[in-house]
Short mmCIF file of C-alpha atoms and ligand atoms in Angstrom, two decimals:
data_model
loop_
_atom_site.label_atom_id
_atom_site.label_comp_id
_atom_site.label_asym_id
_atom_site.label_seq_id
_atom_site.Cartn_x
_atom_site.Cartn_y
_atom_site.Cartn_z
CA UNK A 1 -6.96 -3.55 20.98
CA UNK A 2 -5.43 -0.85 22.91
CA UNK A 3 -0.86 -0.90 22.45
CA UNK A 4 0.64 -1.24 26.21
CA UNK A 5 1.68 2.82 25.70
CA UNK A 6 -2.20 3.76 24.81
CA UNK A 7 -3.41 2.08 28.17
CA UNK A 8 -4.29 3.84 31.26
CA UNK A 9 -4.38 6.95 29.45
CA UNK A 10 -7.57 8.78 26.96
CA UNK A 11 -5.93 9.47 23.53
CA UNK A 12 -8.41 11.99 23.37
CA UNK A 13 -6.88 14.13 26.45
CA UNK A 14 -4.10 16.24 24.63
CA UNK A 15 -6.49 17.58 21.88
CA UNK A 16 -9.16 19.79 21.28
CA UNK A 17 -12.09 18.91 19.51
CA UNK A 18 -13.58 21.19 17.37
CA UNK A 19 -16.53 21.00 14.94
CA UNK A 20 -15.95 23.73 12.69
CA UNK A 21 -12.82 22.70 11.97
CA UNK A 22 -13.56 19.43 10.55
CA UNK A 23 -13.42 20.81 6.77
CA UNK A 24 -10.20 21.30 7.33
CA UNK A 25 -9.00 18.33 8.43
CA UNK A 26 -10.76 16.49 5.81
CA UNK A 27 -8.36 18.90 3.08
CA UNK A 28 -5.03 18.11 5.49
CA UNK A 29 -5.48 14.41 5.32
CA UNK A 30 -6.72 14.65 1.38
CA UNK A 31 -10.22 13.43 1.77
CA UNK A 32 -12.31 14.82 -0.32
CA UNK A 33 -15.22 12.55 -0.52
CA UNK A 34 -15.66 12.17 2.92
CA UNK A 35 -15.37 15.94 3.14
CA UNK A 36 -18.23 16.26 0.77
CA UNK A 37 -20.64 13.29 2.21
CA UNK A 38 -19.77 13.10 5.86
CA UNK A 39 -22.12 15.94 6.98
CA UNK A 40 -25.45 14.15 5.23
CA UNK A 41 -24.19 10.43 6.03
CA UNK A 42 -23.88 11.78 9.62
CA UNK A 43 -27.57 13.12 9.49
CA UNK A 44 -28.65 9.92 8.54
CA UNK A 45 -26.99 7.89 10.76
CA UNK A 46 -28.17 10.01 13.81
CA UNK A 47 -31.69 8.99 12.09
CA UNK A 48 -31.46 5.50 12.02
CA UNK A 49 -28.91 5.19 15.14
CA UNK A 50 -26.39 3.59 13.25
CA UNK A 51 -23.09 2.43 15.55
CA UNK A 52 -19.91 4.58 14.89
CA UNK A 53 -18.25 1.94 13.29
CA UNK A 54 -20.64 1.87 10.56
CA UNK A 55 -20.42 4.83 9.85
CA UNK A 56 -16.80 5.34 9.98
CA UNK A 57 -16.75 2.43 7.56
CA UNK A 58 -19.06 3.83 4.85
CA UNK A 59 -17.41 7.26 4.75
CA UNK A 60 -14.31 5.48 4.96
CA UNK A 61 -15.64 2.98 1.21
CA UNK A 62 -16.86 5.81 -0.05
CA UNK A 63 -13.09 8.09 -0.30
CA UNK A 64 -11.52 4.49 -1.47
CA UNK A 65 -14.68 4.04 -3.90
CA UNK A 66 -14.08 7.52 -5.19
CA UNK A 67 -10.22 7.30 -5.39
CA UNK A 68 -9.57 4.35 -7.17
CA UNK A 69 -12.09 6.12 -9.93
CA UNK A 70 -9.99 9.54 -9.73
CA UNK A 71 -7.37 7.51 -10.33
CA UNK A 72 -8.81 5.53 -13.58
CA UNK A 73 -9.65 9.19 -14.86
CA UNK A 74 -6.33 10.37 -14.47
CA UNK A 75 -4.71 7.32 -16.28
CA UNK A 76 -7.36 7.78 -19.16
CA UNK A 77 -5.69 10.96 -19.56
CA UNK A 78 -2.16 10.03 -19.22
CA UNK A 79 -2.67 7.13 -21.73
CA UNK A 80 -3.88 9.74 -24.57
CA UNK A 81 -5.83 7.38 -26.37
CA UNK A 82 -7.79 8.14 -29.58
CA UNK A 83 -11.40 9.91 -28.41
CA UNK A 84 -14.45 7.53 -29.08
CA UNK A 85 -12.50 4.40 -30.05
CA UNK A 86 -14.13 1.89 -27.83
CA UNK A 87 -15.23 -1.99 -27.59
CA UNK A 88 -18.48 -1.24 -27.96
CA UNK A 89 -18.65 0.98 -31.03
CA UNK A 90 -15.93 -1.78 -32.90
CA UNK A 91 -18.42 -3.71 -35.32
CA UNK A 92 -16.69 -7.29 -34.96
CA UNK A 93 -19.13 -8.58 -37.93
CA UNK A 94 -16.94 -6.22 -40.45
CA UNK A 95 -14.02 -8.34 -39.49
CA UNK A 96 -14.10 -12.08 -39.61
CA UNK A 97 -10.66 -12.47 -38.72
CA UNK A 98 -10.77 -11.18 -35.22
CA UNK A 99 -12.36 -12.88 -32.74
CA UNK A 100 -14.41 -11.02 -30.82
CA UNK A 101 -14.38 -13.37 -27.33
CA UNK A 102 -10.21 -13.36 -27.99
CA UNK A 103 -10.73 -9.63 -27.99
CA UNK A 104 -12.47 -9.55 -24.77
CA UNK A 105 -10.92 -12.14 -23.14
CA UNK A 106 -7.46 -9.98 -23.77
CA UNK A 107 -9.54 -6.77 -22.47
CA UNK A 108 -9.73 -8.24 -18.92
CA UNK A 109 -5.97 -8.40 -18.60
CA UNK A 110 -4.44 -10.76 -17.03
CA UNK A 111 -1.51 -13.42 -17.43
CA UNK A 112 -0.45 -12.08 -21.06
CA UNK A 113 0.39 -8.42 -19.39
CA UNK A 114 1.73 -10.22 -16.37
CA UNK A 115 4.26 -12.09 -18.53
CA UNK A 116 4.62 -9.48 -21.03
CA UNK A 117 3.15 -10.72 -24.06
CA UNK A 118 2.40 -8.85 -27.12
CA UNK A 119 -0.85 -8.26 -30.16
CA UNK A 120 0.90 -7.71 -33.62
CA UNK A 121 -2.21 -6.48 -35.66
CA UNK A 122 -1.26 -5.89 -39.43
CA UNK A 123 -3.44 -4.97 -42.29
CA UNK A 124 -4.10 -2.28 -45.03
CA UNK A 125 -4.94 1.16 -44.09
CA UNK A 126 -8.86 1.60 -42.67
CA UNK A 127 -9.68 -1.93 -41.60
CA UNK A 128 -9.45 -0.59 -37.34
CA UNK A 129 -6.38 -1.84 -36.70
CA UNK A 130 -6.16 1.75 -34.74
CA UNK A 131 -9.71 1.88 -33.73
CA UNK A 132 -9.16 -1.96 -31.87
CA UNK A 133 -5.53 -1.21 -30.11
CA UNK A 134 -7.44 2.01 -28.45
CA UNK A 135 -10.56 0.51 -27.67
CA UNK A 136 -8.55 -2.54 -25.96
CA UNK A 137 -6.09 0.23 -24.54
CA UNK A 138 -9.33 1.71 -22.93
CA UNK A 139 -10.81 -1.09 -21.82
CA UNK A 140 -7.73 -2.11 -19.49
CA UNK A 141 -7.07 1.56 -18.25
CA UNK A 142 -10.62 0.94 -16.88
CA UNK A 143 -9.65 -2.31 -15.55
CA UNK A 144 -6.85 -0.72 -13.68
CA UNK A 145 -3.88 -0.80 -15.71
CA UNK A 146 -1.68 1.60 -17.16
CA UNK A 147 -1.45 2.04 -21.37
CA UNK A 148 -0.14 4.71 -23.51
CA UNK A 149 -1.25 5.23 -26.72
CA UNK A 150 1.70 6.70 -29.50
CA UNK A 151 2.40 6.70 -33.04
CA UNK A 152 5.51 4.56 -32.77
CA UNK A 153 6.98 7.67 -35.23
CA UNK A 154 6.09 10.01 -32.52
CA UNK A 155 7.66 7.70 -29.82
CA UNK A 156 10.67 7.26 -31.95
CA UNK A 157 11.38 10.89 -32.40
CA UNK A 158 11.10 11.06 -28.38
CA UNK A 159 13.61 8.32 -27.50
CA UNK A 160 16.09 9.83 -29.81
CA UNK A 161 15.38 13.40 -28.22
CA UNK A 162 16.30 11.72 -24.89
CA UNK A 163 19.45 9.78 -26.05
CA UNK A 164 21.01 12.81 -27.82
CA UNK A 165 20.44 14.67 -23.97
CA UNK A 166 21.48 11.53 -22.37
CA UNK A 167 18.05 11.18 -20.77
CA UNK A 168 17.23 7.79 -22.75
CA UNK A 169 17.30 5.43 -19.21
CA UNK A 170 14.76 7.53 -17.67
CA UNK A 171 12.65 7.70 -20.47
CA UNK A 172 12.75 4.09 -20.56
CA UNK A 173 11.88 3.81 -16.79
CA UNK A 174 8.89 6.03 -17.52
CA UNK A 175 7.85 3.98 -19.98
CA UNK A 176 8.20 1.04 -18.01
CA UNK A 177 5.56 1.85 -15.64
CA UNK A 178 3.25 1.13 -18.80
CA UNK A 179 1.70 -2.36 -18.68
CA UNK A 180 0.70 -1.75 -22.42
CA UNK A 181 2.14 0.61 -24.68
CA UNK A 182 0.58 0.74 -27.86
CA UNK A 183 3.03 1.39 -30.79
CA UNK A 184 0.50 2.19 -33.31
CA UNK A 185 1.68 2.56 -37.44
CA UNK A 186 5.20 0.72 -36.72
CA UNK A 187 5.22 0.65 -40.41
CA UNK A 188 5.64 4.52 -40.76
CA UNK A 189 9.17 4.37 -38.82
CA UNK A 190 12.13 4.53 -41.29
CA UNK A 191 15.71 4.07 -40.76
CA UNK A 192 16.88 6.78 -42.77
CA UNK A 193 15.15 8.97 -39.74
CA UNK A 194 18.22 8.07 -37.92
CA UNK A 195 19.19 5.78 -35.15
CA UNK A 196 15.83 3.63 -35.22
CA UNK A 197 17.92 1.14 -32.64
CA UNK A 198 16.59 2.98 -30.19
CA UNK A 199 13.07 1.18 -31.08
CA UNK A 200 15.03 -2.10 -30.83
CA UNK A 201 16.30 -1.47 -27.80
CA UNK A 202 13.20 -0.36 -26.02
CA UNK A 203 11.54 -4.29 -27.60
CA UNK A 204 14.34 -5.55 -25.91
CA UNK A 205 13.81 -3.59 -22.82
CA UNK A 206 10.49 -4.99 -22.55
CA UNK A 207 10.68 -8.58 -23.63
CA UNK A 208 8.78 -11.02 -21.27
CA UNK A 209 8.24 -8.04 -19.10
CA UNK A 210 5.92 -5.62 -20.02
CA UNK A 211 3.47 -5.86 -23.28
CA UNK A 212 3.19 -4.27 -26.61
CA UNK A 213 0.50 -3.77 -29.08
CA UNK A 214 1.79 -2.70 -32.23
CA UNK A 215 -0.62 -2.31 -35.55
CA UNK A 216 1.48 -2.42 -38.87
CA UNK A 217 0.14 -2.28 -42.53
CA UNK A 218 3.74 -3.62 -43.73
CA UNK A 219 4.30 -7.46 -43.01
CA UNK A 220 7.16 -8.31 -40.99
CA UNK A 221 8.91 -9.25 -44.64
CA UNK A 222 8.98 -5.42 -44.94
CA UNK A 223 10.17 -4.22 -41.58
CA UNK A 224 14.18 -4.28 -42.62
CA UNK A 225 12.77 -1.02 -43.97
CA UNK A 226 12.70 -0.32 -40.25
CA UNK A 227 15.59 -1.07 -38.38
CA UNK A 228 19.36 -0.07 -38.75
CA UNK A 229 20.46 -3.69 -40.04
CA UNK A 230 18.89 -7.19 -40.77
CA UNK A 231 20.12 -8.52 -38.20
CA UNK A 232 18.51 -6.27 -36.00
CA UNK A 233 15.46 -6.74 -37.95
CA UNK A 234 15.34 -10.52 -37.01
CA UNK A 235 16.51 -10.06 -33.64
CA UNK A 236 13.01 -7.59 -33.05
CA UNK A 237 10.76 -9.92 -34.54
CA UNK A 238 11.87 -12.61 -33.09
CA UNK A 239 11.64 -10.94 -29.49
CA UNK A 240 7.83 -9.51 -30.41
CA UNK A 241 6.45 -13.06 -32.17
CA UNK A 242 7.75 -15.02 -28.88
CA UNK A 243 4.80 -14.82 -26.88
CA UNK A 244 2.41 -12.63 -28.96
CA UNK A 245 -1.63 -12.53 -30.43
CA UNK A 246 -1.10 -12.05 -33.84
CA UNK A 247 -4.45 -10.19 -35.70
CA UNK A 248 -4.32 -10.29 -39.36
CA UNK A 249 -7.17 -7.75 -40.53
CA UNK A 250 -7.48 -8.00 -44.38
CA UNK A 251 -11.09 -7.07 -44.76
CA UNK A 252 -12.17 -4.01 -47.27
CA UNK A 253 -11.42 -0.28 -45.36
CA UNK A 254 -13.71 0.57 -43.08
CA UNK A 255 -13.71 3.79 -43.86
CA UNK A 256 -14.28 3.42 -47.32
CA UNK A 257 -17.11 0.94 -46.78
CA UNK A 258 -19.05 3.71 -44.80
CA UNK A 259 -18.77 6.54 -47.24
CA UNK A 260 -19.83 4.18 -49.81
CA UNK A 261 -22.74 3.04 -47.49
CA UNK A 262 -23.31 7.15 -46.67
CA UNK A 263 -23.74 7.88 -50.33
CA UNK A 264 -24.94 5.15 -52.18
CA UNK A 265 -24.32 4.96 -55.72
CA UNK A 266 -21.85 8.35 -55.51
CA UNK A 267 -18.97 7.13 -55.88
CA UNK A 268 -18.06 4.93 -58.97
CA UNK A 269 -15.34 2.00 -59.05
CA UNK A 270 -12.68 4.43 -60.37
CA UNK A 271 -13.20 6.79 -57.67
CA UNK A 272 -13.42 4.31 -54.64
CA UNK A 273 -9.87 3.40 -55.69
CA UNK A 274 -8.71 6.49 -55.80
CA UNK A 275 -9.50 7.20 -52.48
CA UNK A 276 -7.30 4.20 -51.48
CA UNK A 277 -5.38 7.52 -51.65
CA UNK A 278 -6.95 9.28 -48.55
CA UNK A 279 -6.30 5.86 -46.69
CA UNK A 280 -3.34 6.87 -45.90
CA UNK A 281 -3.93 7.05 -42.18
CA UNK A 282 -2.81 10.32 -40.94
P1 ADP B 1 -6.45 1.58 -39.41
O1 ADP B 1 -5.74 1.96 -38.15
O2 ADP B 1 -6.45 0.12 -39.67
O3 ADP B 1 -5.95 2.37 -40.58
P2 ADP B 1 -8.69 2.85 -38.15
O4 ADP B 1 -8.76 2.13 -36.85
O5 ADP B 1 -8.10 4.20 -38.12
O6 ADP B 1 -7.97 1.96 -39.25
O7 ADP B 1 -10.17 2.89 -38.75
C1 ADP B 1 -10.57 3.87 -39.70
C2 ADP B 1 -11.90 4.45 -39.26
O8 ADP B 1 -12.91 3.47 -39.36
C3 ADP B 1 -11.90 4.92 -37.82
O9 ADP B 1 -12.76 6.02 -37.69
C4 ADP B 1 -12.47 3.71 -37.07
O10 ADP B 1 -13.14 4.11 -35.87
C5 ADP B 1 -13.44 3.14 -38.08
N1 ADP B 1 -13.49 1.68 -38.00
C6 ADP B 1 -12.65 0.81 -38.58
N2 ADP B 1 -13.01 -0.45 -38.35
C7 ADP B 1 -14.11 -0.39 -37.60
C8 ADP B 1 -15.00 -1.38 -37.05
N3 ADP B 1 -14.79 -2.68 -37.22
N4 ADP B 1 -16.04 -0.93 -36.31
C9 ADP B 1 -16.27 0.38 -36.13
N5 ADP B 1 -15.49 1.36 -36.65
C10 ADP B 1 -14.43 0.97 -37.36
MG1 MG B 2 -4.26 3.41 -37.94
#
């Protein structure tokens, strides 16, 4: 399948071939995996006569292989998720309300990131409302998509940073590249922090476009608390509930539950309510 130009003359002819400089190719053109498997792939191909197609096609799987996983690891890392908050170690039988095939169904991605919908989990402090939006976070990253993990108070306090330097569009634009950001503690945002619209305009930004997982132990009767005005208020919820999985997780603390379970019989009624105290999600 030679072009018109490459016939009638060797490609070959204006180079020089040289062995020991094949390392260095493999850095120029950025292939590591090939640089570090070609040598004993080409032993055993000389072995069992493979043709040089094959095995320019296996070295050639094995970079793309070992890419697309370099790349998974580096978006695990840019997403900053919570370490050890995963599908697997989520007990679904300590909360009845969420569905664990829903769960895992929404782990594979899919049509709700395509059109941008959103997971509204609320619920008291402990339950995993955290533990679930990281574990779901993780599971796409390792699908393939992109996620980033924040405490919406944290996120807030960045998009107000930008807009004061006038940097707020290309904050958004980085953000955009997010299929999922996960707003986690929504709750914990208050308007007297100042110019909170900036959290209503980035839920506008992003309606039907890209998704949002936000976890909340206030419900949405609460969030004027939030935003600048009611009507701003509204105008957010409205946008989020429009295409959205809502998880309400009302179950006893998790947490509490296990340092009961850890210590049985150590901790009297009085005390397990006081530590309704230590819930308070830091
Ligand atoms: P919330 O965000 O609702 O306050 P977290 O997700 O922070 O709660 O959960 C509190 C702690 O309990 C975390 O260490 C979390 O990993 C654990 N946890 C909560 N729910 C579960 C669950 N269903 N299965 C396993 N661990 C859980
Ligand atoms: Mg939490």
């Amino acid at each position: 399948m030679m072009s018109t130009a490459d016939q009638g003359r060797d490609p070959i002819a204006p180079i020089t071939v040289d062995l020991a400089r094949l390392p260095e190719l493999l850095t120029a053109l950025r292939l590591p995996t090939i640089a570090r498997l070609w040598a004993q792939l080409a032993e055993r191909s000389d072995r069992e006569g493979w043709p040089a197609a094959r095995f320019l096609a296996t070295l050639l799987e094995l970079e793309l292989a070992e890419r697309y996983q370099r790349r998974i690891q580096r978006h695990l890392q840019e997403a900053e998720l919570p370490v050890g908050k995963s599908l697997t170690t989520f007990d679904f039988a300590s909360v009845p309300t969420v569905n664990m095939s829903q769960i895992n169904a929404l782990a594979a991605g899919g049509s709700w990131l395509d059109k941008g919908a959103n997971i509204l989990a609320f619920g008291p402090p402990g339950v995993g409302k955290s533990h679930l939006s990281a574990a779901l976070g993780r599971a796409l990253v390792e699908k393939g998509y992109r996620v980033l993990y924040t405490r919406t108070t944290d996120l807030v306090q960045r998009l107000q940073a930008a807009r004061r330097d006038l940097l707020l569009e290309s904050l958004m634009d980085k953000l955009d590249k997010y299929d999922l950001l996960i707003l986690d503690d929504i709750s914990y945002v208050r308007k007297d922090q100042a110019e909170t619209s900036v959290l209503f305009e980035l839920i506008s930004a992003r309606y039907e476009r890209r998704s949002l997982f936000i976890t909340a132990n206030k419900p949405f009767g609460q969030w004027d608390e939030i935003f600048p005005d009611k009507a701003m208020t509204v105008a957010a919820i409205d946008r989020l509930v429009h295409h959205a999985v809502i998880l309400e997780i009302n179950t006893e603390s998790y947490r509490r539950k296990t340092a009961v379970s850890r210590a049985p019989g150590s901790l009297s009624a009085s005390k397990t309510k006081k530590s309704t105290q230590d819930d308070s999600d830091e």
